[in-house]
Amino acid sequence: MAKASAANPRLIAAAAREVWRADRLGTVIAGIYQLLGATAALGVVAAGKLTFDALLQPGQAALGLTPALLLLATATALSGSISPLQTQQHRLLGERVSQRVWDRLLDTTERADLVTYESSGFATTLERIQQNALTRPFAVTAALLGLSGGMLGVVTLSAVLVGVEPLLVPVLLAAGLPAVALSRWASRTEFAFAHRLTAHFRRRNYLRQLLTQRPYAAELRAFDSAGPLRERHRLLNDEVNSALRGQVRRRQLIAALTTIGVAAALTAALLAIVELVRRGRIDLAEAGAAAIAVRLLSGQLNTLFASIGGLLESAPFLADLERFVTSGPPAPPKGRKRALTGGVVLDSVSFRYPGQERPAVDSVDLEVRAGEVVALVGENGSGKTTLAKIVAGLYDPEGGTRRWDGAELPAPDVRASVTVIFQDFVRYQMSLRDNIVISDGTRAGTPEEVAEAARRSGAHPTAGGLSDGLDTMLGRDLDEGVDLSGGQWQRVALARSLYRDTGLVVLDEPAAALDPRAEHELFTDVRSMLGGRAALLISHRFSSTRMADRIYVLDAGRVVECGTHDELIARAGQYAELYRLQSAAYR
Ligand code: ADP
């Protein structure tokens, strides 16, 4: 925390730069309002002096009482009307700053590789940043503008007061110092509070998602589990409330101490003015103008110190955000798509998830030649999906090599050259066409290409049955589309994989949601669907992978057997045993 405080000036300068970069014109306009505000405050003091003069020394006054009063009214009205204008301008600027911060955050999450993304530290930090840092830029924008406006006001009003009595200025300024110290204290308690509650907020958000989002609605109702989940939600609310009460009490104490400081300074300054009049150092008109100036200066100082406080309070959160957006690895270069002419070969590949003792994939040799259909079978947790992610370039092997046509390609090139459809593929709440073409942003597919992918994957009848064909919106999450059955969605995902048109396709349980007839058709006809592309098929249903050119049997991360279906049956090993068990279950 001390580190964050030490870095304050740098962070505040960085925050100012962010605001400027987010919207230059908006910043300039906001600056002009600040200038107008300070000028109007000066106008009030000057018009006040003229009014007092006209009242007290009608003979010598520069202006008559009526014009002086008119001037005072105008200046006061102007100074009052700037604030709502500023508020609206800050709204605009705040939105732009928040958009810029979001963009930086999304840049960071976009370039984080899958291993980083899946690590628990990443998710927690991201959550904390979303909770805190993303609402801060608006506060920082307002604080920065308040700071500049406040400084301008303080300088001009101080200049006026120096003309009357120089001593008044340091009295008022000194009162601000405790306010700054108190702000630093507030900032520390606020950051510690946010840190302490991040886990609570994550859990509470998760429960809110469970309780409100569509994918969970059916199971929650079937199990009648909303009640127990609400109970957990209530307990979390209670804990948040009790922590928040403590924090609010601390902040109220700080606010009270600040108010006492300001009141004391104001009293001291006004007493000083009375004393000056008593001693005959200033006349009554000057005293009146000085009282107005003191009142306005105190207001400006309040703004100034509140702004500094706001900036100090936001500094640790900004540091958190800054650390996060600069911590990630640099953006990987764009991958180059390669054709597959020879094959993909894994040689003694191992991979361990961070924090895990046992490798999920252990010294695996595997080969997929161009045009081949290769199957990975094995029980749950045997490492099939992890291996598929290595083949697809989503994870790099920790040990061993991954060769593409004989060369060890960088992961981005592998990713660009392989297509993967996961078991829990995404159901984009977009049009059917978008659901297909999203797999390849490098080309604007022609309607024929999209239709061809849909036809091969069997998604075409679905398209035909939809009111707007390929333009029909899919999914009900956004309340605007039609929902598909699990099997239909799976066909759409397959169409997506074919549209991308790479030499190797990895399909993780591609028939999990299909009915037995559709599954049978898919696997017996998989080669014509693939149109010559090589495929790595993952399945725990052994019957569906019989036709593969080669079958790898995984167990606890290792390849225990490999061969064609007939070879593996003849071998009478693990495959033969599991195959027999599954067939027996069907008979
Ligand atoms: P399969 O696809 O055969 O069911 P997986 O490749 O998903 O197997 O998992 C292999 C092993 O790795 C399992 O023990 C699983 O718990 C572990 N594992 C999978 N994903 C992760 C992850 N993101 N972090 C840590 N361990 C994981």
Coordinates of C-alpha atoms and ligand atoms in Angstrom, one line a residue:
M1 CA 0.0 0.0 0.0
A2 CA 2.9 2.3 0.9
K3 CA 4.1 1.7 -2.6
A4 CA 0.8 2.8 -4.1
S5 CA 0.9 6.0 -2.1
A6 CA 4.5 6.8 -3.2
A7 CA 3.5 6.4 -6.8
N8 CA 0.6 8.8 -6.4
P9 CA 1.9 11.8 -8.5
R10 CA 2.9 9.5 -11.3
L11 CA -0.4 7.7 -11.2
I12 CA -2.4 11.0 -11.1
A13 CA -0.4 12.3 -14.1
A14 CA -1.2 9.0 -15.9
A15 CA -4.9 9.4 -15.0
A16 CA -4.8 12.9 -16.4
R17 CA -3.2 11.6 -19.6
E18 CA -6.0 9.0 -19.9
V19 CA -8.7 11.6 -19.6
W20 CA -6.9 13.8 -22.2
R21 CA -6.5 10.8 -24.6
A22 CA -10.0 9.6 -24.1
D23 CA -11.6 12.9 -25.3
R24 CA -9.4 16.0 -26.1
L25 CA -12.2 18.3 -27.2
G26 CA -14.3 17.2 -24.2
T27 CA -11.4 18.0 -21.9
V28 CA -10.9 21.4 -23.4
I29 CA -14.6 22.2 -23.0
A30 CA -14.6 21.1 -19.4
G31 CA -11.5 23.2 -18.9
I32 CA -13.3 26.2 -20.3
Y33 CA -16.2 25.7 -17.9
Q34 CA -13.7 25.6 -15.0
L35 CA -12.2 28.9 -16.3
L36 CA -15.7 30.4 -16.5
G37 CA -16.4 29.2 -13.0
A38 CA -13.3 30.9 -11.6
T39 CA -14.0 34.1 -13.5
A40 CA -17.6 34.2 -12.3
A41 CA -16.3 33.8 -8.7
L42 CA -14.0 36.7 -9.2
G43 CA -16.9 38.7 -10.7
V44 CA -19.0 38.1 -7.6
V45 CA -16.2 39.5 -5.4
A46 CA -15.7 42.5 -7.6
A47 CA -19.5 43.2 -7.9
G48 CA -19.8 42.7 -4.1
K49 CA -17.1 45.4 -3.6
L50 CA -18.9 47.7 -6.0
T51 CA -22.2 47.1 -4.2
F52 CA -20.8 47.8 -0.8
D53 CA -19.1 50.9 -2.1
A54 CA -22.4 52.2 -3.5
L55 CA -24.2 51.4 -0.2
L56 CA -21.6 52.8 2.1
Q57 CA -20.1 55.7 0.2
P58 CA -22.7 56.7 -2.4
G59 CA -20.8 59.9 -3.2
Q60 CA -17.5 58.3 -4.2
A61 CA -18.7 55.0 -5.6
A62 CA -17.7 54.1 -9.2
L63 CA -21.1 52.7 -9.9
G64 CA -24.6 53.5 -8.7
L65 CA -26.4 51.0 -6.5
T66 CA -28.8 49.7 -9.1
P67 CA -26.1 48.9 -11.7
A68 CA -23.8 47.4 -9.0
L69 CA -26.7 45.2 -7.8
L70 CA -27.5 44.1 -11.4
L71 CA -23.8 43.2 -11.8
L72 CA -23.8 41.3 -8.6
A73 CA -27.0 39.4 -9.5
T74 CA -25.6 38.5 -12.9
A75 CA -22.2 37.3 -11.6
T76 CA -23.9 35.3 -8.9
A77 CA -26.3 33.7 -11.3
L78 CA -23.5 32.9 -13.8
S79 CA -21.3 31.4 -11.1
G80 CA -24.3 29.2 -10.0
S81 CA -25.2 28.1 -13.5
I82 CA -21.7 26.8 -14.4
S83 CA -22.0 23.9 -12.1
P84 CA -24.9 22.1 -13.8
L85 CA -23.2 22.7 -17.2
Q86 CA -20.0 21.1 -15.7
T87 CA -21.9 18.2 -14.4
Q88 CA -23.3 17.4 -17.8
Q89 CA -19.9 17.8 -19.5
H90 CA -18.4 15.5 -16.8
R91 CA -21.0 12.9 -17.7
L92 CA -19.9 12.9 -21.3
L93 CA -16.2 12.9 -20.5
G94 CA -16.6 10.2 -17.8
E95 CA -18.3 7.9 -20.3
R96 CA -15.5 8.4 -22.8
V97 CA -12.9 7.7 -20.1
S98 CA -14.7 4.6 -18.9
Q99 CA -14.9 3.4 -22.5
R100 CA -11.1 3.9 -22.9
V101 CA -10.4 2.0 -19.7
W102 CA -12.7 -0.8 -20.8
D103 CA -10.9 -1.0 -24.1
R104 CA -7.5 -1.3 -22.3
L105 CA -8.9 -4.0 -20.0
L106 CA -10.4 -5.9 -23.0
D107 CA -7.0 -5.6 -24.8
T108 CA -5.4 -7.3 -21.8
T109 CA -7.9 -10.1 -21.5
E110 CA -7.8 -10.6 -25.3
R111 CA -4.0 -11.1 -25.4
A112 CA -3.8 -13.3 -22.2
D113 CA -3.1 -16.9 -23.2
L114 CA -5.4 -19.6 -22.1
V115 CA -3.1 -20.8 -19.2
T116 CA -2.9 -17.3 -17.8
Y117 CA -6.7 -16.8 -18.3
E118 CA -7.5 -20.0 -16.4
S119 CA -5.3 -19.3 -13.5
S120 CA -7.3 -18.4 -10.4
G121 CA -5.2 -15.2 -9.6
F122 CA -6.2 -13.8 -13.0
A123 CA -9.9 -14.2 -12.4
T124 CA -9.8 -12.7 -8.9
T125 CA -7.8 -9.7 -10.1
L126 CA -10.1 -9.2 -13.1
E127 CA -13.1 -9.3 -10.8
R128 CA -11.6 -6.8 -8.4
I129 CA -10.8 -4.5 -11.2
Q130 CA -14.2 -4.7 -12.7
Q131 CA -15.8 -4.0 -9.3
N132 CA -13.6 -1.0 -8.5
A133 CA -11.3 0.3 -11.1
L134 CA -13.9 0.6 -13.8
T135 CA -16.1 2.9 -11.8
R136 CA -13.1 5.0 -10.7
P137 CA -12.2 6.7 -14.0
F138 CA -15.4 8.8 -13.7
A139 CA -14.4 9.8 -10.2
V140 CA -10.9 10.6 -11.3
T141 CA -12.1 12.7 -14.2
A142 CA -14.4 14.7 -12.0
A143 CA -11.6 15.0 -9.4
L144 CA -9.0 16.2 -12.0
L145 CA -11.3 18.8 -13.3
G146 CA -12.3 19.8 -9.8
L147 CA -8.6 20.1 -9.0
S148 CA -7.8 22.3 -11.9
G149 CA -10.9 24.5 -11.4
G150 CA -10.2 24.6 -7.6
M151 CA -6.6 25.7 -8.2
L152 CA -7.7 28.4 -10.6
G153 CA -10.3 29.7 -8.1
V154 CA -7.8 29.5 -5.2
V155 CA -5.2 31.4 -7.1
T156 CA -7.5 34.2 -8.3
L157 CA -9.4 34.6 -5.0
S158 CA -6.1 34.4 -3.1
A159 CA -4.8 37.2 -5.2
V160 CA -7.9 39.3 -4.3
L161 CA -7.4 38.5 -0.6
V162 CA -3.7 39.3 -0.7
G163 CA -4.7 42.8 -1.8
V164 CA -6.9 43.1 1.3
E165 CA -4.9 41.2 3.9
P166 CA -2.1 38.7 3.0
L167 CA -2.5 36.9 6.3
L168 CA -5.9 35.6 5.4
V169 CA -4.5 33.3 2.7
P170 CA -2.2 31.1 4.8
V171 CA -4.9 30.8 7.5
L172 CA -7.3 29.3 4.9
L173 CA -4.6 27.2 3.2
A174 CA -3.3 25.7 6.5
A175 CA -6.8 24.4 7.2
G176 CA -6.5 22.3 4.1
L177 CA -3.5 20.3 5.1
P178 CA -5.3 18.1 7.7
A179 CA -7.9 17.5 5.0
V180 CA -5.2 16.0 2.7
A181 CA -3.8 13.8 5.4
L182 CA -7.4 12.6 6.2
S183 CA -7.9 11.8 2.5
R184 CA -4.9 9.6 2.5
W185 CA -6.2 7.8 5.5
A186 CA -9.6 7.4 3.8
S187 CA -7.9 6.1 0.7
R188 CA -6.0 3.4 2.6
T189 CA -9.1 2.2 4.4
E190 CA -11.1 2.1 1.2
F191 CA -8.5 0.0 -0.7
A192 CA -8.2 -2.4 2.2
F193 CA -11.9 -2.7 2.4
A194 CA -12.2 -3.5 -1.4
H195 CA -9.4 -6.1 -1.1
R196 CA -11.1 -7.8 1.8
L197 CA -14.5 -8.0 0.1
T198 CA -13.5 -9.1 -3.5
A199 CA -14.0 -12.8 -2.7
H200 CA -17.5 -12.0 -1.2
F201 CA -18.4 -9.9 -4.3
R202 CA -17.3 -12.7 -6.6
R203 CA -19.4 -15.3 -4.8
R204 CA -22.4 -13.0 -4.6
N205 CA -22.2 -12.2 -8.3
Y206 CA -22.0 -15.8 -9.1
L207 CA -25.1 -16.5 -7.1
R208 CA -26.9 -13.7 -8.8
Q209 CA -26.0 -15.2 -12.2
L210 CA -27.3 -18.6 -11.1
L211 CA -30.5 -17.0 -9.8
T212 CA -31.2 -14.9 -12.8
Q213 CA -29.7 -16.3 -15.9
R214 CA -31.5 -18.4 -18.4
P215 CA -29.3 -21.5 -18.6
Y216 CA -29.8 -22.2 -14.9
A217 CA -33.5 -21.5 -14.8
A218 CA -34.7 -25.0 -15.6
E219 CA -32.5 -26.9 -13.1
L220 CA -33.1 -24.4 -10.3
R221 CA -36.8 -24.9 -10.7
A222 CA -36.6 -28.7 -11.1
F223 CA -34.6 -28.9 -7.8
D224 CA -36.4 -26.0 -6.2
S225 CA -33.0 -24.8 -5.3
A226 CA -33.6 -21.1 -5.5
G227 CA -34.4 -21.1 -1.7
P228 CA -31.0 -22.4 -0.5
L229 CA -29.2 -20.3 -3.0
R230 CA -31.1 -17.2 -1.8
E231 CA -30.1 -18.1 1.8
R232 CA -26.4 -18.1 0.8
H233 CA -27.0 -14.8 -1.0
R234 CA -28.5 -13.4 2.1
L235 CA -25.6 -14.5 4.3
L236 CA -23.2 -12.9 1.9
N237 CA -25.3 -9.7 2.0
D238 CA -25.1 -9.7 5.8
E239 CA -21.3 -10.0 5.7
V240 CA -21.0 -7.2 3.1
N241 CA -23.4 -5.1 5.2
S242 CA -21.4 -5.5 8.4
A243 CA -18.1 -4.8 6.7
L244 CA -19.7 -1.8 4.9
R245 CA -21.1 -0.4 8.1
G246 CA -17.6 -0.4 9.7
Q247 CA -16.2 1.3 6.6
V248 CA -18.9 3.9 6.4
R249 CA -18.4 4.8 10.1
R250 CA -14.7 5.3 9.4
R251 CA -15.5 7.5 6.5
Q252 CA -18.0 9.5 8.5
L253 CA -15.5 10.1 11.2
I254 CA -13.0 11.3 8.6
A255 CA -15.6 13.6 7.0
A256 CA -16.5 15.0 10.5
L257 CA -12.9 15.8 11.2
T258 CA -12.5 17.4 7.8
T259 CA -15.6 19.6 8.5
I260 CA -14.3 20.7 11.9
G261 CA -11.0 21.8 10.2
V262 CA -12.7 23.8 7.5
A263 CA -15.1 25.4 10.0
A264 CA -12.2 26.4 12.3
A265 CA -10.3 28.0 9.3
L266 CA -13.4 29.9 8.2
T267 CA -14.0 31.2 11.7
A268 CA -10.4 32.3 12.0
A269 CA -10.5 34.1 8.7
L270 CA -13.7 35.9 9.5
L271 CA -12.5 36.9 12.9
A272 CA -9.3 38.3 11.3
I273 CA -11.5 40.4 9.0
V274 CA -13.5 41.8 11.9
E275 CA -10.2 42.6 13.7
L276 CA -8.8 44.4 10.6
V277 CA -11.9 46.6 10.5
R278 CA -11.7 47.3 14.2
R279 CA -8.1 48.4 13.8
G280 CA -9.1 50.6 10.8
R281 CA -6.8 48.7 8.4
I282 CA -9.6 48.1 5.9
D283 CA -13.0 49.9 5.4
L284 CA -16.4 48.3 5.6
A285 CA -16.7 47.8 1.8
E286 CA -13.4 46.0 1.6
A287 CA -14.4 43.9 4.6
G288 CA -17.6 42.9 2.8
A289 CA -15.8 42.0 -0.3
A290 CA -13.2 40.1 1.7
A291 CA -15.9 38.2 3.5
I292 CA -17.4 37.2 0.2
A293 CA -13.9 36.2 -1.0
V294 CA -13.2 34.2 2.1
R295 CA -16.5 32.4 1.7
L296 CA -15.8 31.6 -2.0
L297 CA -12.2 30.7 -1.3
S298 CA -13.3 28.3 1.4
G299 CA -15.6 26.7 -1.1
Q300 CA -12.9 26.5 -3.8
L301 CA -10.5 25.1 -1.2
N302 CA -13.1 22.5 -0.3
T303 CA -13.4 21.5 -4.0
L304 CA -9.6 21.4 -4.3
F305 CA -9.1 19.3 -1.2
A306 CA -12.0 17.0 -2.0
S307 CA -10.5 16.6 -5.5
I308 CA -7.1 15.8 -4.1
G309 CA -8.8 13.4 -1.7
G310 CA -10.7 11.8 -4.6
L311 CA -7.5 11.3 -6.5
L312 CA -5.6 9.9 -3.6
E313 CA -8.5 7.6 -2.9
S314 CA -8.6 6.3 -6.5
A315 CA -4.8 6.0 -6.7
P316 CA -4.4 2.5 -5.3
F317 CA -7.3 1.3 -7.6
L318 CA -5.7 2.9 -10.6
A319 CA -2.4 1.3 -9.7
D320 CA -4.2 -2.0 -9.5
L321 CA -5.7 -1.4 -12.9
E322 CA -2.3 -0.2 -14.3
R323 CA -0.5 -3.2 -13.0
F324 CA -3.1 -5.5 -14.5
V325 CA -3.1 -3.9 -18.0
T326 CA 0.7 -3.8 -18.1
S327 CA 1.3 -7.2 -16.4
G328 CA 0.1 -9.5 -19.1
P329 CA 2.3 -10.8 -21.8
P330 CA 2.7 -8.7 -24.9
A331 CA 0.1 -9.3 -27.6
P332 CA 1.1 -12.5 -29.5
P333 CA 1.8 -11.9 -33.2
K334 CA -1.0 -12.7 -35.6
G335 CA -0.8 -16.4 -36.6
R336 CA -0.2 -17.4 -40.2
K337 CA -2.5 -20.1 -41.4
R338 CA -0.6 -23.2 -42.9
A339 CA -1.9 -26.0 -45.0
L340 CA -1.3 -29.5 -43.6
T341 CA 0.6 -31.6 -46.2
G342 CA 2.5 -34.0 -44.0
G343 CA 1.0 -34.2 -40.6
V344 CA 1.1 -33.1 -37.0
V345 CA 3.4 -35.1 -34.7
L346 CA 3.6 -34.9 -30.9
D347 CA 6.8 -36.3 -29.6
S348 CA 6.9 -37.2 -25.9
V349 CA 4.7 -34.3 -25.0
S350 CA 3.9 -33.4 -21.4
F351 CA 1.7 -30.8 -19.8
R352 CA 0.9 -29.9 -16.2
Y353 CA -1.7 -27.3 -15.1
P354 CA -0.3 -24.6 -12.8
G355 CA -0.4 -25.7 -9.2
Q356 CA -1.1 -29.4 -10.1
E357 CA 1.3 -32.1 -9.0
R358 CA 0.4 -34.7 -11.6
P359 CA 0.8 -33.9 -15.3
A360 CA -2.5 -33.9 -17.2
V361 CA -0.6 -35.2 -20.2
D362 CA 2.4 -37.4 -19.7
S363 CA 5.0 -38.2 -22.4
V364 CA 2.5 -38.6 -25.2
D365 CA 3.5 -39.6 -28.8
L366 CA 0.7 -38.9 -31.3
E367 CA 0.4 -38.5 -35.0
V368 CA -2.3 -37.1 -37.3
R369 CA -1.4 -37.3 -40.9
A370 CA -3.0 -35.1 -43.5
G371 CA -6.5 -36.3 -44.4
E372 CA -6.5 -38.9 -41.6
V373 CA -9.2 -39.3 -38.9
V374 CA -7.6 -40.1 -35.6
A375 CA -9.6 -40.8 -32.4
L376 CA -8.7 -40.1 -28.8
V377 CA -10.6 -42.3 -26.4
G378 CA -10.4 -42.7 -22.6
E379 CA -12.3 -42.2 -19.4
N380 CA -13.2 -38.8 -17.9
G381 CA -10.1 -37.0 -16.7
S382 CA -7.7 -39.1 -18.8
G383 CA -6.4 -35.9 -20.5
K384 CA -8.1 -36.0 -23.9
T385 CA -9.2 -32.3 -23.9
T386 CA -5.9 -31.1 -22.6
L387 CA -4.1 -33.0 -25.4
A388 CA -6.5 -31.6 -27.9
K389 CA -5.7 -28.1 -26.6
I390 CA -2.0 -28.8 -27.1
V391 CA -2.6 -30.0 -30.7
A392 CA -4.6 -26.9 -31.4
G393 CA -1.9 -24.5 -30.0
L394 CA -4.0 -23.3 -27.1
Y395 CA -1.4 -24.7 -24.7
D396 CA 2.3 -25.2 -25.4
P397 CA 3.8 -28.5 -24.4
E398 CA 5.9 -28.2 -21.2
G399 CA 8.1 -31.0 -22.4
G400 CA 8.5 -32.7 -25.8
T401 CA 7.8 -31.2 -29.2
R402 CA 4.8 -30.5 -31.4
R403 CA 5.7 -30.5 -35.1
W404 CA 3.6 -29.3 -38.0
D405 CA 4.8 -30.8 -41.3
G406 CA 8.1 -31.3 -39.6
A407 CA 8.5 -27.8 -38.2
E408 CA 8.0 -26.6 -34.6
L409 CA 5.6 -23.7 -35.3
P410 CA 4.9 -20.9 -32.9
A411 CA 1.6 -21.4 -31.1
P412 CA -0.2 -18.5 -32.9
D413 CA 0.5 -20.2 -36.3
V414 CA -0.8 -23.5 -34.9
R415 CA -3.9 -21.8 -33.7
A416 CA -4.5 -20.2 -37.1
S417 CA -4.1 -23.5 -38.8
V418 CA -6.3 -25.7 -36.6
T419 CA -10.0 -25.5 -35.8
V420 CA -11.4 -26.8 -32.5
I421 CA -15.0 -27.3 -31.5
F422 CA -15.2 -27.9 -27.8
Q423 CA -17.8 -30.0 -26.0
D424 CA -19.1 -26.8 -24.4
F425 CA -18.9 -24.8 -27.6
V426 CA -20.4 -21.3 -27.6
R427 CA -24.0 -20.7 -28.6
Y428 CA -23.6 -17.2 -29.9
Q429 CA -26.8 -15.2 -29.5
M430 CA -26.5 -13.9 -33.0
S431 CA -27.8 -14.8 -36.5
L432 CA -27.2 -18.3 -37.8
R433 CA -24.8 -16.8 -40.4
D434 CA -22.8 -15.0 -37.7
N435 CA -22.7 -18.3 -35.7
I436 CA -20.9 -19.8 -38.7
V437 CA -18.7 -17.0 -40.1
I438 CA -17.4 -16.0 -36.6
S439 CA -14.8 -18.8 -36.9
D440 CA -12.9 -16.9 -39.6
G441 CA -12.7 -13.1 -39.3
T442 CA -10.1 -13.0 -42.0
R443 CA -12.6 -13.3 -44.9
A444 CA -16.1 -12.1 -45.7
G445 CA -17.6 -15.4 -46.6
T446 CA -19.9 -15.5 -49.6
P447 CA -23.5 -16.9 -49.1
E448 CA -22.4 -20.0 -51.0
E449 CA -19.5 -20.7 -48.7
V450 CA -21.7 -20.3 -45.6
A451 CA -24.4 -22.5 -47.2
E452 CA -21.9 -25.1 -48.1
A453 CA -20.6 -25.3 -44.5
A454 CA -24.2 -25.6 -43.3
R455 CA -25.0 -28.3 -45.8
R456 CA -21.9 -30.4 -45.0
S457 CA -22.5 -30.2 -41.2
G458 CA -26.2 -31.0 -41.5
A459 CA -27.2 -27.5 -40.2
H460 CA -28.9 -26.7 -43.5
P461 CA -32.3 -28.2 -42.7
T462 CA -32.3 -26.1 -39.6
A463 CA -31.6 -23.0 -41.7
G464 CA -34.3 -24.0 -44.1
G465 CA -36.8 -24.3 -41.3
L466 CA -36.1 -20.9 -39.9
S467 CA -38.1 -17.9 -40.8
D468 CA -35.2 -15.8 -42.0
G469 CA -33.0 -18.6 -43.2
L470 CA -29.3 -17.8 -42.4
D471 CA -30.3 -14.4 -41.1
T472 CA -32.5 -15.8 -38.3
M473 CA -31.4 -14.8 -34.9
L474 CA -30.5 -17.7 -32.7
G475 CA -30.9 -18.1 -28.9
R476 CA -33.3 -16.7 -26.4
D477 CA -30.8 -15.0 -24.0
L478 CA -31.3 -11.6 -25.7
D479 CA -35.0 -12.1 -26.1
E480 CA -34.9 -11.8 -29.9
G481 CA -34.1 -15.1 -31.4
V482 CA -35.3 -18.7 -31.8
D483 CA -33.9 -21.4 -29.7
L484 CA -32.5 -24.6 -31.2
S485 CA -32.3 -28.1 -29.8
G486 CA -29.0 -29.3 -28.4
G487 CA -28.4 -31.4 -31.6
Q488 CA -29.2 -28.4 -33.9
W489 CA -26.8 -26.2 -32.0
Q490 CA -24.2 -28.9 -32.4
R491 CA -24.7 -28.9 -36.2
V492 CA -24.3 -25.2 -36.2
A493 CA -21.0 -25.6 -34.3
L494 CA -19.8 -28.1 -36.8
A495 CA -20.7 -25.8 -39.7
R496 CA -18.6 -23.2 -37.9
S497 CA -15.6 -25.6 -37.8
L498 CA -16.0 -26.4 -41.5
Y499 CA -16.3 -22.8 -42.6
R500 CA -13.0 -22.0 -41.1
D501 CA -11.4 -24.4 -43.6
T502 CA -8.2 -25.5 -41.9
G503 CA -6.2 -28.7 -42.7
L504 CA -6.9 -30.1 -39.2
V505 CA -10.1 -30.1 -37.2
V506 CA -10.3 -31.1 -33.6
L507 CA -13.8 -32.2 -32.5
D508 CA -14.3 -32.8 -28.8
E509 CA -17.4 -35.0 -28.4
P510 CA -19.0 -33.6 -31.5
A511 CA -22.0 -35.9 -31.2
A512 CA -22.7 -35.5 -27.5
A513 CA -26.0 -33.8 -28.2
L514 CA -27.1 -35.8 -31.2
D515 CA -29.6 -38.6 -31.1
P516 CA -28.2 -42.1 -31.8
R517 CA -29.3 -42.1 -35.5
A518 CA -27.8 -38.7 -36.1
E519 CA -24.6 -39.7 -34.2
H520 CA -24.3 -42.9 -36.3
E521 CA -24.8 -40.9 -39.5
L522 CA -22.3 -38.3 -38.5
F523 CA -19.6 -40.8 -37.7
T524 CA -20.1 -43.1 -40.6
D525 CA -20.1 -40.1 -42.9
V526 CA -17.5 -38.1 -41.1
R527 CA -15.0 -38.3 -43.9
S528 CA -17.3 -36.8 -46.4
M529 CA -18.3 -34.1 -43.9
L530 CA -14.7 -33.3 -43.4
G531 CA -14.1 -33.0 -47.2
G532 CA -10.4 -34.3 -46.9
R533 CA -9.5 -32.4 -43.8
A534 CA -7.6 -34.3 -41.1
A535 CA -9.5 -34.7 -37.8
L536 CA -8.8 -35.5 -34.2
L537 CA -12.0 -36.9 -32.7
I538 CA -12.5 -37.1 -29.0
S539 CA -15.1 -39.4 -27.7
H540 CA -15.8 -41.6 -24.8
R541 CA -18.3 -43.6 -26.8
F542 CA -16.1 -46.3 -28.4
S543 CA -18.6 -47.4 -30.9
S544 CA -18.5 -44.0 -32.6
T545 CA -14.7 -44.0 -33.3
R546 CA -14.5 -47.5 -34.8
M547 CA -13.9 -46.1 -38.3
A548 CA -10.9 -44.0 -37.3
D549 CA -7.6 -44.6 -39.0
R550 CA -5.9 -44.8 -35.7
I551 CA -7.2 -44.8 -32.1
Y552 CA -5.2 -43.6 -29.1
V553 CA -6.4 -44.9 -25.7
L554 CA -5.5 -42.5 -22.9
D555 CA -5.3 -43.3 -19.3
A556 CA -4.2 -40.9 -16.6
G557 CA -2.5 -38.7 -19.1
R558 CA -0.6 -41.5 -20.9
V559 CA -1.2 -43.3 -24.2
V560 CA -1.7 -46.9 -23.1
E561 CA -2.7 -48.4 -26.5
C562 CA -2.8 -47.3 -30.1
G563 CA -4.0 -48.9 -33.3
T564 CA -7.0 -49.5 -35.5
H565 CA -10.2 -50.8 -33.9
D566 CA -9.5 -54.3 -35.1
E567 CA -5.9 -54.3 -33.9
L568 CA -7.0 -53.0 -30.5
I569 CA -9.7 -55.6 -30.2
A570 CA -7.3 -58.4 -31.2
R571 CA -4.9 -57.1 -28.5
A572 CA -7.5 -57.8 -25.9
G573 CA -6.3 -54.9 -23.7
Q574 CA -8.0 -51.9 -22.1
Y575 CA -9.7 -50.8 -25.3
A576 CA -11.1 -54.2 -25.9
E577 CA -12.3 -54.4 -22.4
L578 CA -14.0 -51.0 -22.4
Y579 CA -15.5 -51.6 -25.8
R580 CA -17.0 -54.9 -24.6
L581 CA -18.4 -53.2 -21.5
Q582 CA -20.0 -50.4 -23.6
S583 CA -21.4 -52.9 -26.1
A584 CA -22.8 -55.0 -23.4
A585 CA -24.6 -52.0 -21.9
Y586 CA -26.3 -51.5 -25.3
R587 CA -27.3 -55.1 -25.7
Ligands
ADP1 P1 -10.7 -35.5 -20.3 O1 -10.9 -34.6 -21.5 O2 -10.1 -36.8 -20.7 O3 -12.0 -35.7 -19.5 P2 -9.1 -33.3 -19.3 O4 -8.0 -33.1 -20.3 O5 -10.2 -32.4 -19.3 O6 -9.6 -34.8 -19.4 O7 -8.4 -33.3 -17.8 C1 -7.2 -34.0 -17.5 C2 -6.8 -33.7 -16.1 O8 -6.5 -32.4 -16.0 C3 -8.0 -33.9 -15.1 O9 -7.4 -34.5 -13.9 C4 -8.5 -32.5 -14.8 O10 -8.9 -32.4 -13.5 C5 -7.2 -31.7 -15.0 N1 -7.6 -30.4 -15.5 C6 -8.3 -30.1 -16.6 N2 -8.4 -28.8 -16.9 C7 -7.7 -28.2 -15.8 C8 -7.5 -26.8 -15.5 N3 -7.9 -25.8 -16.2 N4 -6.7 -26.6 -14.3 C9 -6.3 -27.6 -13.6 N5 -6.5 -28.9 -13.9 C10 -7.2 -29.2 -15.0

